[in-house]
Amino acid sequence: MAERIGFIGLGIMGKPMSLHLLKTGYPVVVHDLNRPAVDELVAAGATDGGSPRAVAEQTDIVITMLPDSPEVRQVILGPDGVIEGVRAGQAVVDMSTISPITSREVAQALAVKSVTALDAPVSGGQKGAVEATLSIMVGGPSATFERVLPVFQAMGKNIVHIGEEPGSGQVTKTCNQIVVGITIMAVAEALTLARKAGVDVAKVRQALLGGFAQSRILDLHGQRIIDRNFAPGFRIKLHQKDLGIAMASGKAYGVPLLTTGLVHEVLGSLVAQGHQDLDHSGIARFVESLAGLED
Ligand code: NAD
């Protein structure tokens, strides 16, 4: 019999991901604070769990897809949380982007009840969730990874077991967000210089794409900057959260993240100016305003 899946957090990402599990044939029990999201999943064939605890009681594998560390801690470890409903042998899989320190805390608390935890954040955005092509980076025990792999395969394509250590999936996602954030900043500075120097920005992008400065960010976000297309995509406020996680991780592990800190502040400034819901390629707006350029 197919494992019964609990799914908590039915937002932009969680809704399409849980729909793929239903389509693949898994029995799915859902929970979210947002009633219409639960109703939509129930209409598609899921069961309404009612609470995180009740979801755990009715399922074999519990997945969470929540905004940030405080919500994951609340849903898994809080009152009426997943931890109150679990049995020995169950697996709890957090697919949110959160602090690796929280992932370790959650794994340790669940281990006391003989429940294994995986941290399995994703990359690929809403499009990847809708098309079931997410990249999934997983930390936790190999045996649990093998057990949950068919469930991951219903939602994603590039599924990598990073290591046994809880939190290693989240560390990988943090690394991803550092590279993406700093590269957007670099592309924004280069294209702003080209623009202010009166050089054709599209030609600059084209020339750089054939050389050592080539990157997916230069390709996609460079084009967005040229097109002035800052509709999300991935929102500035979410990237700010992720670089906040990076900075806390750097502090915890003794790694000064100088450039990440700068980009984190740039994102914070954009949020303070009301640009939190722009795509993160909107970092270009910040660089341009320093250079005295209007939109
Ligand atoms: P979202 O805000 O759309 O969805 C979060 C859902 O969690 C909402 O439906 C909300 O009602 C629910 N929720 C919040 N607190 C809850 C609680 N205490 N109990 C039950 N439900 C609760 O967010 P999203 O865009 O789906 O992102 C989810 C996670 O995935 C985040 O960590 C985000 O950083 C990460 N992520 C997002 C993207 C993207 O492009 N949107 C890409 C990769 C990773």
Coordinates of C-alpha atoms and ligand atoms in Angstrom, one line a residue:
M1 CA 0.0 0.0 0.0
A2 CA 1.2 3.5 -0.8
E3 CA 2.6 5.5 2.1
R4 CA 0.1 8.0 3.5
I5 CA 1.4 11.5 3.1
G6 CA 0.7 14.5 5.4
F7 CA 1.2 17.9 3.8
I8 CA 1.3 21.1 5.9
G9 CA 1.6 24.5 4.1
L10 CA -0.4 24.9 1.0
G11 CA 1.0 28.2 -0.4
I12 CA 2.5 29.1 -3.8
M13 CA 4.8 26.1 -3.6
G14 CA 3.0 23.6 -1.3
K15 CA -0.3 23.6 -3.2
P16 CA 1.1 22.4 -6.6
M17 CA 3.5 20.0 -4.8
S18 CA 0.7 18.3 -2.9
L19 CA -1.5 18.2 -6.0
H20 CA 1.3 16.2 -7.7
L21 CA 1.3 13.7 -4.8
L22 CA -2.5 13.2 -5.2
K23 CA -2.1 12.8 -9.0
T24 CA 0.6 10.2 -8.4
G25 CA -1.8 8.2 -6.3
Y26 CA -0.7 8.9 -2.7
P27 CA -3.4 9.3 -0.1
V28 CA -2.8 12.9 1.2
V29 CA -3.9 14.5 4.4
V30 CA -3.5 18.3 4.4
H31 CA -3.4 21.3 6.8
D32 CA -3.0 25.1 6.4
L33 CA -4.2 28.1 8.4
N34 CA -5.6 29.4 5.1
R35 CA -9.1 27.7 4.8
P36 CA -9.6 28.2 1.0
A37 CA -6.2 26.4 0.3
V38 CA -7.4 23.4 2.3
D39 CA -10.8 23.4 0.6
E40 CA -9.1 23.4 -2.8
L41 CA -7.0 20.3 -1.9
V42 CA -10.0 18.5 -0.4
A43 CA -11.9 19.1 -3.6
A44 CA -9.0 17.5 -5.5
G45 CA -9.2 14.4 -3.3
A46 CA -7.1 15.2 -0.1
T47 CA -8.4 14.8 3.5
D48 CA -8.5 17.8 5.8
G49 CA -6.3 16.8 8.8
G50 CA -7.5 19.7 11.0
S51 CA -4.2 20.2 12.9
P52 CA -0.5 19.3 12.5
R53 CA -1.0 16.7 15.3
A54 CA -3.9 15.1 13.6
V55 CA -2.1 15.1 10.2
A56 CA 0.8 13.2 11.9
E57 CA -1.6 10.7 13.5
Q58 CA -3.2 9.8 10.1
T59 CA -0.1 9.5 8.0
D60 CA 3.3 7.8 7.5
I61 CA 5.4 10.6 6.1
V62 CA 4.7 14.3 7.1
I63 CA 5.9 17.1 4.7
T64 CA 6.0 20.7 5.7
M65 CA 6.3 23.7 3.2
L66 CA 6.1 26.8 5.4
P67 CA 7.5 30.3 5.2
D68 CA 10.4 30.3 7.7
S69 CA 12.0 28.8 10.8
P70 CA 9.5 30.1 13.4
E71 CA 6.5 28.5 11.5
V72 CA 8.4 25.2 11.1
R73 CA 9.2 25.2 14.8
Q74 CA 5.6 26.0 15.8
V75 CA 4.0 23.4 13.4
I76 CA 6.4 20.6 14.3
L77 CA 7.4 21.2 17.9
G78 CA 4.6 23.6 19.2
P79 CA 1.4 22.8 21.0
D80 CA -0.8 20.4 18.9
G81 CA 2.2 20.1 16.7
V82 CA 3.4 17.2 14.6
I83 CA 5.6 15.9 17.4
E84 CA 2.5 15.2 19.5
G85 CA 1.0 12.9 16.9
V86 CA 3.9 10.9 15.6
R87 CA 4.7 7.2 16.1
A88 CA 8.1 5.5 16.0
G89 CA 9.1 4.7 12.4
Q90 CA 7.5 7.8 10.8
A91 CA 9.4 10.3 8.7
V92 CA 9.1 14.1 8.9
V93 CA 10.3 16.0 5.8
D94 CA 10.7 19.8 5.9
M95 CA 10.9 21.3 2.4
S96 CA 10.7 25.0 3.5
T97 CA 13.8 27.2 3.3
I98 CA 14.8 27.7 6.9
S99 CA 17.8 27.9 9.1
P100 CA 20.0 24.7 9.2
I101 CA 20.2 25.3 13.0
T102 CA 16.4 24.9 13.3
S103 CA 16.6 21.8 11.0
R104 CA 19.0 20.2 13.5
E105 CA 16.9 21.2 16.5
V106 CA 13.8 19.6 14.8
A107 CA 15.7 16.4 13.9
Q108 CA 17.0 16.0 17.5
A109 CA 13.5 16.5 19.0
L110 CA 11.9 14.0 16.7
A111 CA 14.8 11.4 17.2
V112 CA 13.7 11.2 20.9
K113 CA 10.4 9.7 19.5
S114 CA 12.3 7.4 17.1
V115 CA 11.1 9.5 14.2
T116 CA 13.6 10.4 11.4
A117 CA 13.8 13.9 9.8
L118 CA 14.9 15.1 6.4
D119 CA 15.5 18.7 5.5
A120 CA 14.7 19.0 1.8
P121 CA 14.6 22.6 0.5
V122 CA 13.9 23.2 -3.1
S123 CA 15.0 25.4 -6.0
G124 CA 13.1 26.1 -9.2
G125 CA 10.4 28.4 -8.0
Q126 CA 6.6 28.3 -8.6
K127 CA 7.3 27.1 -12.2
G128 CA 9.3 24.2 -10.9
A129 CA 6.6 23.3 -8.4
V130 CA 3.8 23.5 -11.0
E131 CA 5.8 21.4 -13.5
A132 CA 7.2 19.0 -10.9
T133 CA 10.7 19.8 -12.0
L134 CA 12.0 21.1 -8.6
S135 CA 15.7 20.7 -7.6
I136 CA 15.6 19.0 -4.1
M137 CA 18.6 19.1 -1.8
V138 CA 18.3 16.6 1.0
G139 CA 20.0 16.2 4.4
G140 CA 19.4 13.3 6.8
P141 CA 19.7 9.5 7.0
S142 CA 20.3 7.6 3.8
A143 CA 17.6 5.0 4.6
T144 CA 15.0 7.7 5.1
F145 CA 16.1 9.4 1.9
E146 CA 15.7 6.1 -0.1
R147 CA 12.2 5.6 1.5
V148 CA 11.0 9.2 0.6
L149 CA 12.7 9.3 -2.9
P150 CA 9.6 8.1 -4.8
V151 CA 7.7 10.9 -3.1
F152 CA 10.4 13.5 -4.1
Q153 CA 10.3 12.1 -7.6
A154 CA 6.6 13.0 -7.8
M155 CA 7.5 16.7 -7.2
G156 CA 11.0 17.2 -8.6
K157 CA 13.8 16.1 -11.0
N158 CA 17.3 16.9 -9.7
I159 CA 17.1 15.2 -6.3
V160 CA 20.5 15.1 -4.5
H161 CA 21.2 13.5 -1.1
I162 CA 23.8 15.9 0.3
G163 CA 24.6 14.0 3.4
E164 CA 23.6 12.2 6.6
E165 CA 23.9 15.3 8.8
P166 CA 20.6 17.0 9.5
G167 CA 20.6 20.6 8.1
S168 CA 23.0 19.7 5.2
G169 CA 20.1 20.3 2.7
Q170 CA 19.5 23.7 4.2
V171 CA 23.2 24.5 4.1
T172 CA 23.2 23.7 0.4
K173 CA 20.2 26.0 -0.2
T174 CA 21.9 28.8 1.7
C175 CA 25.0 28.3 -0.5
N176 CA 22.6 28.5 -3.5
Q177 CA 21.1 31.8 -2.3
I178 CA 24.5 33.4 -1.6
V179 CA 25.7 32.7 -5.1
V180 CA 22.4 33.9 -6.7
G181 CA 22.2 37.1 -4.6
I182 CA 25.8 38.1 -5.1
T183 CA 25.7 37.3 -8.8
I184 CA 22.6 39.4 -9.3
M185 CA 24.4 42.3 -7.6
A186 CA 27.4 41.8 -9.9
V187 CA 25.2 41.7 -13.0
A188 CA 23.3 44.8 -11.8
E189 CA 26.5 46.8 -11.3
A190 CA 28.0 45.8 -14.6
L191 CA 24.9 46.6 -16.6
T192 CA 24.4 49.9 -14.7
L193 CA 28.0 50.9 -15.6
A194 CA 27.4 50.1 -19.2
R195 CA 24.1 52.1 -19.2
K196 CA 25.7 55.2 -17.6
A197 CA 28.7 55.0 -19.9
G198 CA 26.3 55.1 -22.9
V199 CA 27.1 51.7 -24.2
D200 CA 24.4 49.4 -25.6
V201 CA 23.5 47.3 -22.5
A202 CA 21.9 44.4 -24.6
K203 CA 25.2 44.1 -26.6
V204 CA 27.2 44.1 -23.3
R205 CA 25.0 41.2 -22.1
Q206 CA 25.4 39.4 -25.4
A207 CA 29.2 39.8 -25.4
L208 CA 29.6 38.7 -21.7
L209 CA 27.4 35.6 -22.3
G210 CA 30.1 34.2 -24.6
G211 CA 33.0 34.6 -22.2
F212 CA 34.1 33.8 -18.7
A213 CA 31.5 36.0 -17.1
Q214 CA 28.7 33.8 -18.5
S215 CA 26.0 32.7 -16.0
R216 CA 22.4 31.7 -15.9
I217 CA 21.8 34.9 -13.8
L218 CA 23.5 37.1 -16.4
D219 CA 21.3 35.4 -19.0
L220 CA 17.9 35.5 -17.3
H221 CA 18.2 38.3 -14.8
G222 CA 20.3 40.4 -17.1
Q223 CA 17.5 40.2 -19.7
R224 CA 15.0 41.1 -17.0
I225 CA 17.0 44.2 -16.1
I226 CA 17.2 45.2 -19.7
D227 CA 13.5 44.6 -20.2
R228 CA 12.7 46.4 -16.9
N229 CA 10.7 43.3 -16.0
F230 CA 10.7 43.1 -12.2
A231 CA 7.4 41.1 -11.7
P232 CA 8.1 38.1 -9.4
G233 CA 9.6 35.4 -9.9
F234 CA 11.3 35.2 -6.6
R235 CA 10.4 38.1 -4.3
I236 CA 12.9 40.4 -2.7
K237 CA 11.5 39.8 0.8
L238 CA 12.1 36.0 0.4
H239 CA 15.7 36.5 -0.7
Q240 CA 16.2 38.9 2.2
K241 CA 15.0 36.1 4.6
D242 CA 17.3 33.6 2.9
L243 CA 20.4 35.9 3.2
G244 CA 19.3 36.5 6.9
I245 CA 19.6 32.7 7.3
A246 CA 23.0 32.8 5.6
M247 CA 24.3 35.6 7.9
A248 CA 23.1 33.7 11.0
S249 CA 24.7 30.5 9.7
G250 CA 28.0 32.4 9.0
K251 CA 27.9 33.7 12.6
A252 CA 27.2 30.2 14.0
Y253 CA 30.0 28.5 12.0
G254 CA 32.5 31.3 12.2
V255 CA 32.5 32.3 8.6
P256 CA 32.5 36.0 7.8
L257 CA 30.2 36.5 4.8
L258 CA 31.3 40.0 3.8
T259 CA 29.7 40.3 0.4
T260 CA 26.6 38.3 1.4
G261 CA 26.1 40.9 4.2
L262 CA 26.3 43.7 1.8
V263 CA 23.7 42.2 -0.5
H264 CA 21.5 41.4 2.5
E265 CA 21.6 45.1 3.5
V266 CA 20.7 46.1 -0.1
L267 CA 17.7 43.7 0.0
G268 CA 16.7 45.2 3.4
S269 CA 16.9 48.7 1.9
L270 CA 14.7 47.7 -1.0
V271 CA 12.2 46.2 1.4
A272 CA 12.3 49.5 3.5
Q273 CA 11.5 51.4 0.3
G274 CA 8.4 49.2 -0.4
H275 CA 9.9 47.0 -3.1
Q276 CA 9.6 43.7 -1.1
D277 CA 7.3 42.1 -3.7
L278 CA 9.5 42.9 -6.7
D279 CA 11.6 40.1 -8.3
H280 CA 15.1 39.9 -6.8
S281 CA 16.5 41.2 -10.2
G282 CA 15.1 44.5 -8.8
I283 CA 18.4 44.8 -7.0
A284 CA 19.3 46.7 -10.2
R285 CA 17.0 49.4 -9.0
F286 CA 19.1 50.0 -5.9
V287 CA 22.4 50.1 -7.9
E288 CA 20.8 52.5 -10.5
S289 CA 19.5 54.9 -7.8
L290 CA 23.1 55.1 -6.3
A291 CA 24.3 56.1 -9.8
G292 CA 21.6 58.8 -10.0
L293 CA 19.7 56.9 -12.7
E294 CA 15.9 57.0 -12.9
D295 CA 14.0 53.8 -13.8
Ligands
NAD1 P1 3.6 31.0 0.9 O1 3.6 32.1 1.9 O2 2.9 31.1 -0.4 O3 3.0 29.6 1.6 C1 3.2 29.3 3.0 C2 1.9 28.6 3.5 O4 2.1 28.2 4.8 C3 0.7 29.6 3.5 O5 -0.4 28.9 2.8 C4 0.4 29.8 4.9 O6 -1.0 29.9 5.2 C5 0.9 28.5 5.6 N1 1.2 28.6 7.0 C6 2.0 29.6 7.6 N2 2.1 29.4 8.9 C7 1.3 28.3 9.1 C8 1.0 27.6 10.3 N3 1.5 28.0 11.5 N4 0.3 26.4 10.2 C9 -0.2 26.0 9.0 N5 0.0 26.7 7.9 C10 0.8 27.8 7.9 O7 5.2 30.6 0.7 P2 5.8 29.8 -0.6 O8 6.2 30.7 -1.6 O9 5.0 28.6 -0.8 O10 7.2 29.3 0.1 C11 7.3 28.2 1.1 C12 8.7 28.0 1.4 O11 9.4 27.6 0.2 C13 9.5 29.2 1.9 O12 10.4 28.8 2.9 C14 10.2 29.8 0.6 O13 11.4 30.5 0.9 C15 10.5 28.5 -0.1 N6 10.7 28.6 -1.5 C16 9.9 29.4 -2.3 C17 10.1 29.6 -3.6 C18 9.2 30.5 -4.5 O14 9.6 30.8 -5.6 N7 8.0 30.9 -4.0 C19 11.1 28.9 -4.3 C20 11.9 28.0 -3.5 C21 11.7 27.9 -2.1

